[in-house]
XYZ file of C-alpha atoms in Angstrom:
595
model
C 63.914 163.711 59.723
C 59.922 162.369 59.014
C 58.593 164.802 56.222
C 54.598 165.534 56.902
C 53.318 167.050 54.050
C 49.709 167.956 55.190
C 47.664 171.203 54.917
C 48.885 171.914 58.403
C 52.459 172.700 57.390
C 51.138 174.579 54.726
C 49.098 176.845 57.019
C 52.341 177.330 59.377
C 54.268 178.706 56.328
C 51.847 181.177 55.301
C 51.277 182.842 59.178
C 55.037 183.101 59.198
C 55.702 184.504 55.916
C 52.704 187.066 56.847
C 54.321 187.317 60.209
C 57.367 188.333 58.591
C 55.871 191.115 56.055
C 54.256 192.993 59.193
C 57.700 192.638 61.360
C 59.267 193.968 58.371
C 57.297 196.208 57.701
C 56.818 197.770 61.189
C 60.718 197.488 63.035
C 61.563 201.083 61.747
C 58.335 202.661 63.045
C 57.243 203.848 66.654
C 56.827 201.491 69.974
C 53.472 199.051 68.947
C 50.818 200.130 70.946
C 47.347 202.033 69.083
C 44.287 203.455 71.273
C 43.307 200.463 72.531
C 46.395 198.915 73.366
C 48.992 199.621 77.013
C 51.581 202.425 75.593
C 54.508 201.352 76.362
C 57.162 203.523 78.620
C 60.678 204.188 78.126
C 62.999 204.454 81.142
C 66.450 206.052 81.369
C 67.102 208.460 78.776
C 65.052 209.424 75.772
C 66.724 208.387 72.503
C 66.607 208.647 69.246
C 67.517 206.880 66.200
C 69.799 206.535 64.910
C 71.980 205.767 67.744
C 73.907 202.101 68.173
C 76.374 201.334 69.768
C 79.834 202.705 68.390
C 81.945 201.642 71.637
C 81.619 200.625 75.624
C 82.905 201.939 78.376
C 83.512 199.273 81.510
C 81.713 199.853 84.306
C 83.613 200.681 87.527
C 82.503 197.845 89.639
C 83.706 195.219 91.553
C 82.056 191.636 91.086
C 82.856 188.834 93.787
C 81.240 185.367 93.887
C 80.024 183.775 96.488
C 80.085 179.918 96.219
C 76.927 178.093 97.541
C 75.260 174.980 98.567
C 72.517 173.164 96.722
C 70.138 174.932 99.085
C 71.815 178.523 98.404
C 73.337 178.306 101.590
C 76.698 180.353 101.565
C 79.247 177.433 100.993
C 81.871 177.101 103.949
C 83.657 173.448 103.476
C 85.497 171.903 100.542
C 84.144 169.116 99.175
C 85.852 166.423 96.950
C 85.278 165.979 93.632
C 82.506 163.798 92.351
C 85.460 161.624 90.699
C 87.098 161.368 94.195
C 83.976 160.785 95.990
C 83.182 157.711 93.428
C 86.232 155.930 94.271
C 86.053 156.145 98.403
C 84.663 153.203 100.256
C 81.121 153.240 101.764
C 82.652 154.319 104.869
C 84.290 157.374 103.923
C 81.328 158.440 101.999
C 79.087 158.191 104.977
C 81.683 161.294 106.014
C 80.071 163.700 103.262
C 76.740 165.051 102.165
C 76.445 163.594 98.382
C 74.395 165.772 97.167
C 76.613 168.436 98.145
C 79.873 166.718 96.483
C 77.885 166.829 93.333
C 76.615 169.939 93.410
C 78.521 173.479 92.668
C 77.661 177.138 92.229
C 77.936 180.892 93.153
C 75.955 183.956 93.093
C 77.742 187.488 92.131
C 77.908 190.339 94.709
C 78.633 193.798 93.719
C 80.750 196.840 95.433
C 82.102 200.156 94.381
C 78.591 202.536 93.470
C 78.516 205.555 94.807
C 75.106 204.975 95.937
C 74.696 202.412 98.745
C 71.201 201.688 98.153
C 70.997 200.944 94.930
C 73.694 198.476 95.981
C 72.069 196.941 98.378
C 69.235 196.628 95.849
C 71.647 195.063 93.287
C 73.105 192.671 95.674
C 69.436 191.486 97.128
C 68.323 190.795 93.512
C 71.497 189.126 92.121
C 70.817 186.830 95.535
C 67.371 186.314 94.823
C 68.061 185.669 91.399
C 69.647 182.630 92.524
C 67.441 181.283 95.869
C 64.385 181.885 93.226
C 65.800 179.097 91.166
C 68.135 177.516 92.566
C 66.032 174.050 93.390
C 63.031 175.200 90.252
C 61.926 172.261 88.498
C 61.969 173.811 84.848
C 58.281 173.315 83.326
C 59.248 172.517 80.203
C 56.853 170.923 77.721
C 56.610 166.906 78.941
C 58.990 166.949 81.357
C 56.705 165.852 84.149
C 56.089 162.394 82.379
C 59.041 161.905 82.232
C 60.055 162.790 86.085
C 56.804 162.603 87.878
C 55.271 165.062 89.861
C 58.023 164.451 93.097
C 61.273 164.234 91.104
C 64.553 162.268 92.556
C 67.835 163.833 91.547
C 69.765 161.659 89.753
C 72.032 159.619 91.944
C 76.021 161.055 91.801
C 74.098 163.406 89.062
C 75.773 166.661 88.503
C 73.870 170.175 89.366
C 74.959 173.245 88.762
C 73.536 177.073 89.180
C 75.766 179.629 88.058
C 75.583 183.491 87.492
C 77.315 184.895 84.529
C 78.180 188.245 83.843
C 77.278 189.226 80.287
C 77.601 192.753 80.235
C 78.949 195.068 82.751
C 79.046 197.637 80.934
C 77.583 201.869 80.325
C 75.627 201.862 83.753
C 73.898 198.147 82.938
C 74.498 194.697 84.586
C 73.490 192.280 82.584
C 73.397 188.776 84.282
C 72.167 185.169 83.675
C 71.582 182.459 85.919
C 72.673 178.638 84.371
C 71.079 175.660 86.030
C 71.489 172.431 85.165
C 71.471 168.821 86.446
C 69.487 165.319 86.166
C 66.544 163.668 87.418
C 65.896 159.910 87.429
C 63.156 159.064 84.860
C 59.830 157.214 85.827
C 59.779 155.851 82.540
C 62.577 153.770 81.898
C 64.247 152.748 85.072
C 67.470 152.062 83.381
C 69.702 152.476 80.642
C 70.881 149.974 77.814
C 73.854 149.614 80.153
C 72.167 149.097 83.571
C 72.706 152.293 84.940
C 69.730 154.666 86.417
C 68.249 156.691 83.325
C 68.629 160.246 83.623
C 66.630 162.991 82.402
C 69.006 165.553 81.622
C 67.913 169.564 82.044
C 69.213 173.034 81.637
C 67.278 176.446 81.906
C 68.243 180.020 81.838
C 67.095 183.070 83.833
C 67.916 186.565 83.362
C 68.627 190.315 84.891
C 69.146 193.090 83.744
C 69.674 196.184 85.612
C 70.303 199.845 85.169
C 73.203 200.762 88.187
C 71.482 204.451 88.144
C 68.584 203.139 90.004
C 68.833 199.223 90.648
C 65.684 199.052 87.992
C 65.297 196.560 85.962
C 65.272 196.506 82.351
C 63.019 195.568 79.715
C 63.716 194.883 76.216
C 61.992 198.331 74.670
C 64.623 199.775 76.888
C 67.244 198.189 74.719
C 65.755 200.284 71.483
C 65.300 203.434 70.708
C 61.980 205.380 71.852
C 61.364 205.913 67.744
C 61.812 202.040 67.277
C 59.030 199.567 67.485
C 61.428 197.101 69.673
C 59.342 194.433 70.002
C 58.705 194.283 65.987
C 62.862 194.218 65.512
C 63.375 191.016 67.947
C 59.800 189.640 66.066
C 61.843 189.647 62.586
C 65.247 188.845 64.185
C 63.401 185.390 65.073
C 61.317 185.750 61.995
C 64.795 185.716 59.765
C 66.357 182.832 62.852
C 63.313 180.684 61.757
C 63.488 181.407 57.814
C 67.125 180.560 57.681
C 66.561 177.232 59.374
C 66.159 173.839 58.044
C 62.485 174.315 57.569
C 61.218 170.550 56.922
C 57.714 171.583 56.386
C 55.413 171.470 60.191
C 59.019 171.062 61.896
C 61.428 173.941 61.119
C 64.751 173.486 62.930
C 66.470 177.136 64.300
C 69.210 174.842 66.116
C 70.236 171.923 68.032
C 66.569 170.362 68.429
C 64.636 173.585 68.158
C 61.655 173.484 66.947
C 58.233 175.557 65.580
C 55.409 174.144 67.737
C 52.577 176.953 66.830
C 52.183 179.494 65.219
C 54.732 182.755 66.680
C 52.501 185.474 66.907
C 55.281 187.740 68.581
C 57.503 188.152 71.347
C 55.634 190.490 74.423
C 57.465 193.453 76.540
C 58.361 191.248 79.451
C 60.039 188.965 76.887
C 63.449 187.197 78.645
C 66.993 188.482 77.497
C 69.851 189.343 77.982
C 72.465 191.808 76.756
C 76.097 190.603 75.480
C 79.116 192.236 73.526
C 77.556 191.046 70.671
C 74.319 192.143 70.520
C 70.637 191.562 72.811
C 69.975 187.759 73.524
C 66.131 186.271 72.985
C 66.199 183.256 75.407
C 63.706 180.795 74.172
C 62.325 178.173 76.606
C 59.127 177.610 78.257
C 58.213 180.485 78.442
C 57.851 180.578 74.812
C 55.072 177.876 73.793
C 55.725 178.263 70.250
C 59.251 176.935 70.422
C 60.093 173.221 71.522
C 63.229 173.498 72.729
C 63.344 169.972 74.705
C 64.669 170.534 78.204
C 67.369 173.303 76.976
C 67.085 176.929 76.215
C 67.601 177.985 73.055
C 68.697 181.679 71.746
C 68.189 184.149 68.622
C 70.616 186.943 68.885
C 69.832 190.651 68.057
C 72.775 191.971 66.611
C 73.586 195.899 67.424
C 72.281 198.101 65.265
C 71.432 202.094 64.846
C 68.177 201.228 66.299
C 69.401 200.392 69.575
C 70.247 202.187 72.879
C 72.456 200.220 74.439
C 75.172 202.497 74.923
C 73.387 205.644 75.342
C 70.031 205.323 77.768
C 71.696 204.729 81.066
C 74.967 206.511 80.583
C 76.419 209.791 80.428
C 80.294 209.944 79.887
C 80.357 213.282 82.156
C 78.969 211.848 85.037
C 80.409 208.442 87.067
C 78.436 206.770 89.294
C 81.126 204.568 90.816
C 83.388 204.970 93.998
C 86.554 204.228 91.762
C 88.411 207.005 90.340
C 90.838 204.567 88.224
C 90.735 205.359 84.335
C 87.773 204.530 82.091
C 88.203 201.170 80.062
C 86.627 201.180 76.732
C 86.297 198.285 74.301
C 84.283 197.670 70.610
C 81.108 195.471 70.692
C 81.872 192.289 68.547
C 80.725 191.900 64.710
C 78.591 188.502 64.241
C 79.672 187.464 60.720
C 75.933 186.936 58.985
C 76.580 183.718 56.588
C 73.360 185.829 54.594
C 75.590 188.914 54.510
C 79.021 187.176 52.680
C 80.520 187.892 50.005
C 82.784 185.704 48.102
C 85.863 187.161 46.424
C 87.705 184.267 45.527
C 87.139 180.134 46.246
C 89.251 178.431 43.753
C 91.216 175.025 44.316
C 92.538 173.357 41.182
C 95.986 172.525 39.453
C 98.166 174.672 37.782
C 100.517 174.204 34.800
C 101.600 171.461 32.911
C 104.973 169.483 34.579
C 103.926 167.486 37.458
C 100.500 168.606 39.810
C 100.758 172.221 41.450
C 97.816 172.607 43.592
C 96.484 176.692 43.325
C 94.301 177.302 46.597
C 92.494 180.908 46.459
C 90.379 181.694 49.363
C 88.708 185.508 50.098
C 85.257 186.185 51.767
C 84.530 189.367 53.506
C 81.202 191.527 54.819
C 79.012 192.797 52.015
C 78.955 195.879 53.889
C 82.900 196.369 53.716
C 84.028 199.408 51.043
C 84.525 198.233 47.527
C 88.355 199.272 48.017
C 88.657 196.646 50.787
C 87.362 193.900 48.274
C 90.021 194.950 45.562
C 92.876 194.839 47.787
C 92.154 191.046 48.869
C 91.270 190.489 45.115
C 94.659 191.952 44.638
C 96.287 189.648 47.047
C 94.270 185.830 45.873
C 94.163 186.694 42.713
C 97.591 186.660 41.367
C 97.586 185.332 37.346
C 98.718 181.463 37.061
C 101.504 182.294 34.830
C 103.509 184.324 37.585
C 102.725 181.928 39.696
C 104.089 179.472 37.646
C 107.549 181.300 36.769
C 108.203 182.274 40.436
C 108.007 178.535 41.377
C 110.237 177.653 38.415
C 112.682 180.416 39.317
C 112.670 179.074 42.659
C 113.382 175.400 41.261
C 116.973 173.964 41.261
C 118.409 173.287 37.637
C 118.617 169.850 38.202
C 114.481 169.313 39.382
C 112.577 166.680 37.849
C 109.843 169.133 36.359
C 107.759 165.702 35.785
C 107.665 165.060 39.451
C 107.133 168.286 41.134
C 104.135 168.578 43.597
C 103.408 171.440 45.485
C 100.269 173.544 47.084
C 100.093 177.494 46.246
C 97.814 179.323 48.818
C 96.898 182.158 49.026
C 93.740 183.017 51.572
C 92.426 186.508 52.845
C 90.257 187.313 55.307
C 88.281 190.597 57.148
C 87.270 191.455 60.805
C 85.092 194.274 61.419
C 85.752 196.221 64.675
C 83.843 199.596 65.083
C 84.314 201.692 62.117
C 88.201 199.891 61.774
C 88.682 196.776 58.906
C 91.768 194.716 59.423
C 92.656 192.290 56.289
C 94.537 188.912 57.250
C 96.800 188.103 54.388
C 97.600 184.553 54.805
C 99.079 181.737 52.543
C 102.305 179.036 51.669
C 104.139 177.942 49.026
C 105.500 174.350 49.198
C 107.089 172.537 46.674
C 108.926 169.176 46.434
C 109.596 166.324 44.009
C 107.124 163.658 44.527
C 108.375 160.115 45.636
C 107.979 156.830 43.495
C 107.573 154.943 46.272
C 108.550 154.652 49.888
C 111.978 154.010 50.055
C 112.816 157.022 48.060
C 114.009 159.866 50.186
C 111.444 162.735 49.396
C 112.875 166.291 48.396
C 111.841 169.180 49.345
C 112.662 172.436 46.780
C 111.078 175.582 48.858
C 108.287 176.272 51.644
C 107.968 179.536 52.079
C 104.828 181.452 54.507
C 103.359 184.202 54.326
C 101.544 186.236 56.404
C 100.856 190.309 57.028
C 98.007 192.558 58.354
C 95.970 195.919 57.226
C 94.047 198.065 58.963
C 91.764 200.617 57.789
C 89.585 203.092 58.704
C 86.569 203.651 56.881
C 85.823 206.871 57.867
C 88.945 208.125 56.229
C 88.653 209.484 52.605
C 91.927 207.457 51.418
C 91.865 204.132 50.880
C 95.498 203.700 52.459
C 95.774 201.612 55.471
C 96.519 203.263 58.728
C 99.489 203.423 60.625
C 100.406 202.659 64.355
C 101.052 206.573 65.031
C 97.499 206.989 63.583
C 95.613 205.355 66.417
C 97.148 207.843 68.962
C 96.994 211.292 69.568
C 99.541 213.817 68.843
C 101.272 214.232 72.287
C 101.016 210.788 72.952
C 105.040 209.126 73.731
C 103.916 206.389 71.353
C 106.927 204.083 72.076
C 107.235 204.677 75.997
C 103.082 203.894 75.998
C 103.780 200.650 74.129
C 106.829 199.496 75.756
C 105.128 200.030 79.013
C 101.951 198.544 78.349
C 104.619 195.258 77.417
C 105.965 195.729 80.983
C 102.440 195.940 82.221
C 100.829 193.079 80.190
C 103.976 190.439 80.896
C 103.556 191.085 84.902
C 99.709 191.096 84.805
C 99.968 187.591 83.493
C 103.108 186.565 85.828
C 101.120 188.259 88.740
C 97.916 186.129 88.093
C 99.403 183.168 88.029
C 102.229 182.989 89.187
C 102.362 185.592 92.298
C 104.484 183.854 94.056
C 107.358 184.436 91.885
C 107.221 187.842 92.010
C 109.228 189.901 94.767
C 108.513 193.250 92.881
C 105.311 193.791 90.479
C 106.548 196.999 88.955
C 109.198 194.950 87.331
C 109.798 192.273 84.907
C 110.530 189.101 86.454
C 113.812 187.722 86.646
C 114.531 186.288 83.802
C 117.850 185.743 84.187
C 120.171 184.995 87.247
C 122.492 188.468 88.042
C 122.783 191.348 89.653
C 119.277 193.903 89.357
C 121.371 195.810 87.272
C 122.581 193.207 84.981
C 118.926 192.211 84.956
C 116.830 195.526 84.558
C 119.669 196.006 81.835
C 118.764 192.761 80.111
C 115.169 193.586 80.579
C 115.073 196.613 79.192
C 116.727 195.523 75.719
C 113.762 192.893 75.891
C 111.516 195.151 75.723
C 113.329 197.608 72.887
C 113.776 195.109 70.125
C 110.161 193.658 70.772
C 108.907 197.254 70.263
C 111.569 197.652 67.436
C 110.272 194.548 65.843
C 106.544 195.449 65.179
C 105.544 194.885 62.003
C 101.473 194.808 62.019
C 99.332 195.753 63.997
C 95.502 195.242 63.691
C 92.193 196.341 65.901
C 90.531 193.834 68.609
C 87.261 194.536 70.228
C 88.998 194.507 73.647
C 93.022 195.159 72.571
C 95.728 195.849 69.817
C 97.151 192.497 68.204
C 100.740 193.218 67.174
C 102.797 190.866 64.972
C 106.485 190.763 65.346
C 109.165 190.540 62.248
C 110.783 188.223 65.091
C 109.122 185.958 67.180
C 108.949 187.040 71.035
C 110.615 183.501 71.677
C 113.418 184.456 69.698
C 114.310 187.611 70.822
C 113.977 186.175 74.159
C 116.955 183.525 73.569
C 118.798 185.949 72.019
C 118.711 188.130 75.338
C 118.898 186.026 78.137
C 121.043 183.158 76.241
C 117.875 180.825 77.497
C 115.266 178.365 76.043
C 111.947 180.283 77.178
C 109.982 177.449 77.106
C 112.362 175.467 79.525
C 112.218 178.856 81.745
C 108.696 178.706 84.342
C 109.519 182.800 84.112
C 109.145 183.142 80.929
C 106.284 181.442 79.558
C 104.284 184.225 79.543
C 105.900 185.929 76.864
C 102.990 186.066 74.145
C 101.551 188.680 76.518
C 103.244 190.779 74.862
C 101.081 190.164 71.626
C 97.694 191.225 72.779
C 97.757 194.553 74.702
C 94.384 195.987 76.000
C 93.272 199.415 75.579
C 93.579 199.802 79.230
C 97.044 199.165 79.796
C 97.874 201.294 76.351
C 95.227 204.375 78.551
C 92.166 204.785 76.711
C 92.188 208.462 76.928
C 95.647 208.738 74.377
C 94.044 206.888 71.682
C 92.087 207.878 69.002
C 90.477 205.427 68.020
C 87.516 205.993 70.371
C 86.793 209.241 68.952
C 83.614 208.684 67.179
């Protein structure tokens, strides 16, 4: 990249480092807005910080898409591919629209709120969402001379314009709208390989809605009422831009981002969008100051006890959906901050003195994570060299050339943060064997050993012990019939998605094996005891409980049904087993929502 030193640069620097000190120094204080200024109003419930968002709760609704035309035209015949199309002769083509063939997309369509009008408000605006931009030509900056004022679709060019559900979650609906496709440039007619030359685009639009009322919502909504929102995206973007690869007047946030002019601030009708992970700043066009080419860029907000995410639209006591099924709840994800790592261990070197022993350490969790976490993966990397050493030479036949060993010693730990729950992943192998002089020699291999186990914690408990599986549920809960069922449950949930066909009776496990239905709920049944019997670990997902097994599910698979599960269609959905959701375990018998 061409370095520009000139006084310009300079100036950019110091309006974003100023920038920066007020956003600082003004994200923990009350909505912007002095005597002279519009006051900005909250909707939905008034809260405070500190709030965040400790857990959601799934919102009761039904989504269904409707697939369109390029004109937003509800879609009634099935096209060919664009691949298929390209190979017909002229004649067939003449049968089909081409723009059509090349063309896909859907809208969303909601059902199941109590409230029919807000509905019907929903659905208009999720349709509108899509006939507004459907055909838009996006304005980014110096796309026109490159397209011309009357742009041509590229010919057998891809388009696309899909919604996307990003949140559905506490009373909000949080959706974005994906175009994308190609116009022929007026530029260069073609390419360096005599094709037409494309100009390739992509933009973004966004809604957000509160299912109380069909309002939308704006981004202060997103904050707390004592929380200056706009000043916490301001230094989100602020930090985004710091972090980059500043090379003086162009500083890069990602892929072909870049700083334009001066950012004086993001306004209250800012674009976003709201994910598990945390409030999405889309940055396009409609932000000057940021070149983003003909793509959208994003600067993600992570959650934080400023914002009300969880809490301004939603009251647990009160359901505004038709349903009656049982809540689902799930964490929000953790984005790991490189800025906010710290390292507990990065070592690779060799290790005693007969032949070359590689030692691998690897450990790197949250800063924010308790001290005791830290000293149990220390614990675990940081074993001394000379144990190492004698375990591999107790391991070691009598007869081993000690000159010629080689081996790799690893030993690698790692954290997840879900809610107020820390799982460590120990993780590592041992391999040694006596190096070969050259390649006729038959290499030999001493031991290779793996190894690999799971904590959880949780850090609102005053002992530093990790937690076990009866801990996560509450006292009258049947822990084993919940999780055995839930393994019934998950196992025909995946067989019944994909494979329906199969499947004479849902509330069963397929049959795996050919017999009588006693002979195969029998067989079934001892299935599902020795997987439950054979949990070793467990550990906490944002959306379900990952469970390790002392043996694998394949295994204990063969060993019931005398069959090869991967030569069995029936079977190969037996890793089901290994992520269960919260919803087929029943939210309401765990405790781990009790915040």
């Amino acid at each position: 990249m061409k370095k520009t030193g000139t006084a310009a640069a300079k100036a950019l620097c110091l309006l974003l480092a100023l920038f920066m000190v007020f956003s600082l120094a003004a994200c923990s204080g009350t909505d912007a807005g002095g005597d002279d200024e519009e006051k900005i109003v909250h909707t939905g419930k008034n809260v405070k910080s500190p709030s965040g968002v400790k857990y959601f709760t799934k919102n009761n609704l039904t989504v269904d898409m409707i697939n369109i035309n390029s004109d937003g035209s509800v879609r009634t015949i099935d096209y060919p591919a664009g691949y298929e199309y390209s190979q017909m002769s002229d004649d067939e083509k003449e049968k089909w629209d081409a723009e059509e063939v090349f063309f896909s997309g859907h809208y969303m369509q909601v059902s199941g709120l109590k409230d029919k009008d807000v509905e019907e408000i929903v659905n208009e605006k999720l349709k509108n969402l899509c006939l507004d931009n459907i055909n838009k030509i996006p304005p980014y900056r110096g796309i026109k001379a490159e397209i011309g004022e009357n742009p041509e679709s590229a010919k057998e060019g891809y388009k696309s314009a899909y919604q996307s559900v990003e949140l559905n979650d506490n009373n909000i609906l949080s959706v974005t709208m994906y175009v994308s496709g190609s116009y022929k440039s007026v530029l260069v007619e073609k390419n360096e390989y005599g094709y037409d030359n494309s100009v390739y685009f992509a933009f973004q639009e966004t809604l957000n809605l509160d299912l109380n009322t069909g309002n939308d919502i704006g981004i202060v909504d997103m904050f707390c009422n004592d929380v200056d929102a706009l000043a916490c995206v301001n230094e989100a973007i602020n930090e985004a831009i710091a972090r980059g690869n500043g090379d003086e007047e162009i500083w890069d946030i990602g892929s072909d981002v870049k700083i334009a002019a001066p950012f004086t601030g993001i306004s209250a009708d800012q674009k976003y969008s709201i994910n598990n992970s945390g409030i999405n700043i889309v940055l396009d066009y409609e932000t000057p100051e940021f070149d983003t080419g003909y793509y959208p860029a994003f600067v993600t907000v992570p959650f934080s006890d400023k914002v009300a995410v969880s809490e301004r639209f939603f009251d647990e006591k009160e359901s505004i959906y038709e349903s009656e099924a049982p809540v689902s709840k799930h964490f929000p994800y953790s984005i790991q901050d490189a800025q906010n790592i710290e390292i507990v261990a990065d070592e690779y070197k060799t290790i005693g003195e007969n032949g070359t022993i590689y030692l691998i350490r690897s450990a790197n969790c949250p800063k924010s994570v308790p001290k005791y976490i830290k000293e149990r993966m220390s614990d675990f990397v940081n074993i001394p060299e000379e144990e190492i050493l004698s375990e591999i030479n107790e391991k070691l036949p009598e007869d081993a050339n000690l000159s010629r060993i080689v081996g790799d010693y690893s030993l690698t730990a790692r954290v997840d943060e879900v809610g107020p729950f820390v799982n460590i992943t120990y993780s590592g192998y041992k391999y040694v064997y006596e190096g070969r002089q050259d390649d006729s020699e038959e290499q030999k291999d001493y031991f290779y050993e793996e190894i690999s186990r799971r904590e959880t914690y949780d850090t609102r408990l005053k002992q530093n012990e990790p937690i076990e599986l009866s801990d996560i549920f509450k006292e009258d809960a049947d822990i084993s019939g919940i999780i055995k069922q839930a393994f019934i449950d998950s196992i025909n949930k995946s067989l019944d998605s994909e494979n329906s066909t199969r499947l004479e009776n849902s509330d069963k496990l397929p049959a795996f094996k050919t017999g009588s239905s006693n002979e195969i709920e029998k067989l079934n049944e001892e299935y599902i005891d020795k997987l439950y019997d054979n949990i070793i670990y467990f550990s906490i997902d944002c959306e379900s409980i990952y469970f390790t097994f002392e043996t694998l599910p394949a295994e204990i698979y063969r060993e019931i049904y005398g069959t090869d599960p991967f030569e069995d269609d029936n079977a190969i959905y037996i890793n089901a087993v290994g992520w269960i959701a919260y919803d087929t375990l029943d939210c309401d018998k765990l405790t781990i929502f009790d915040l």
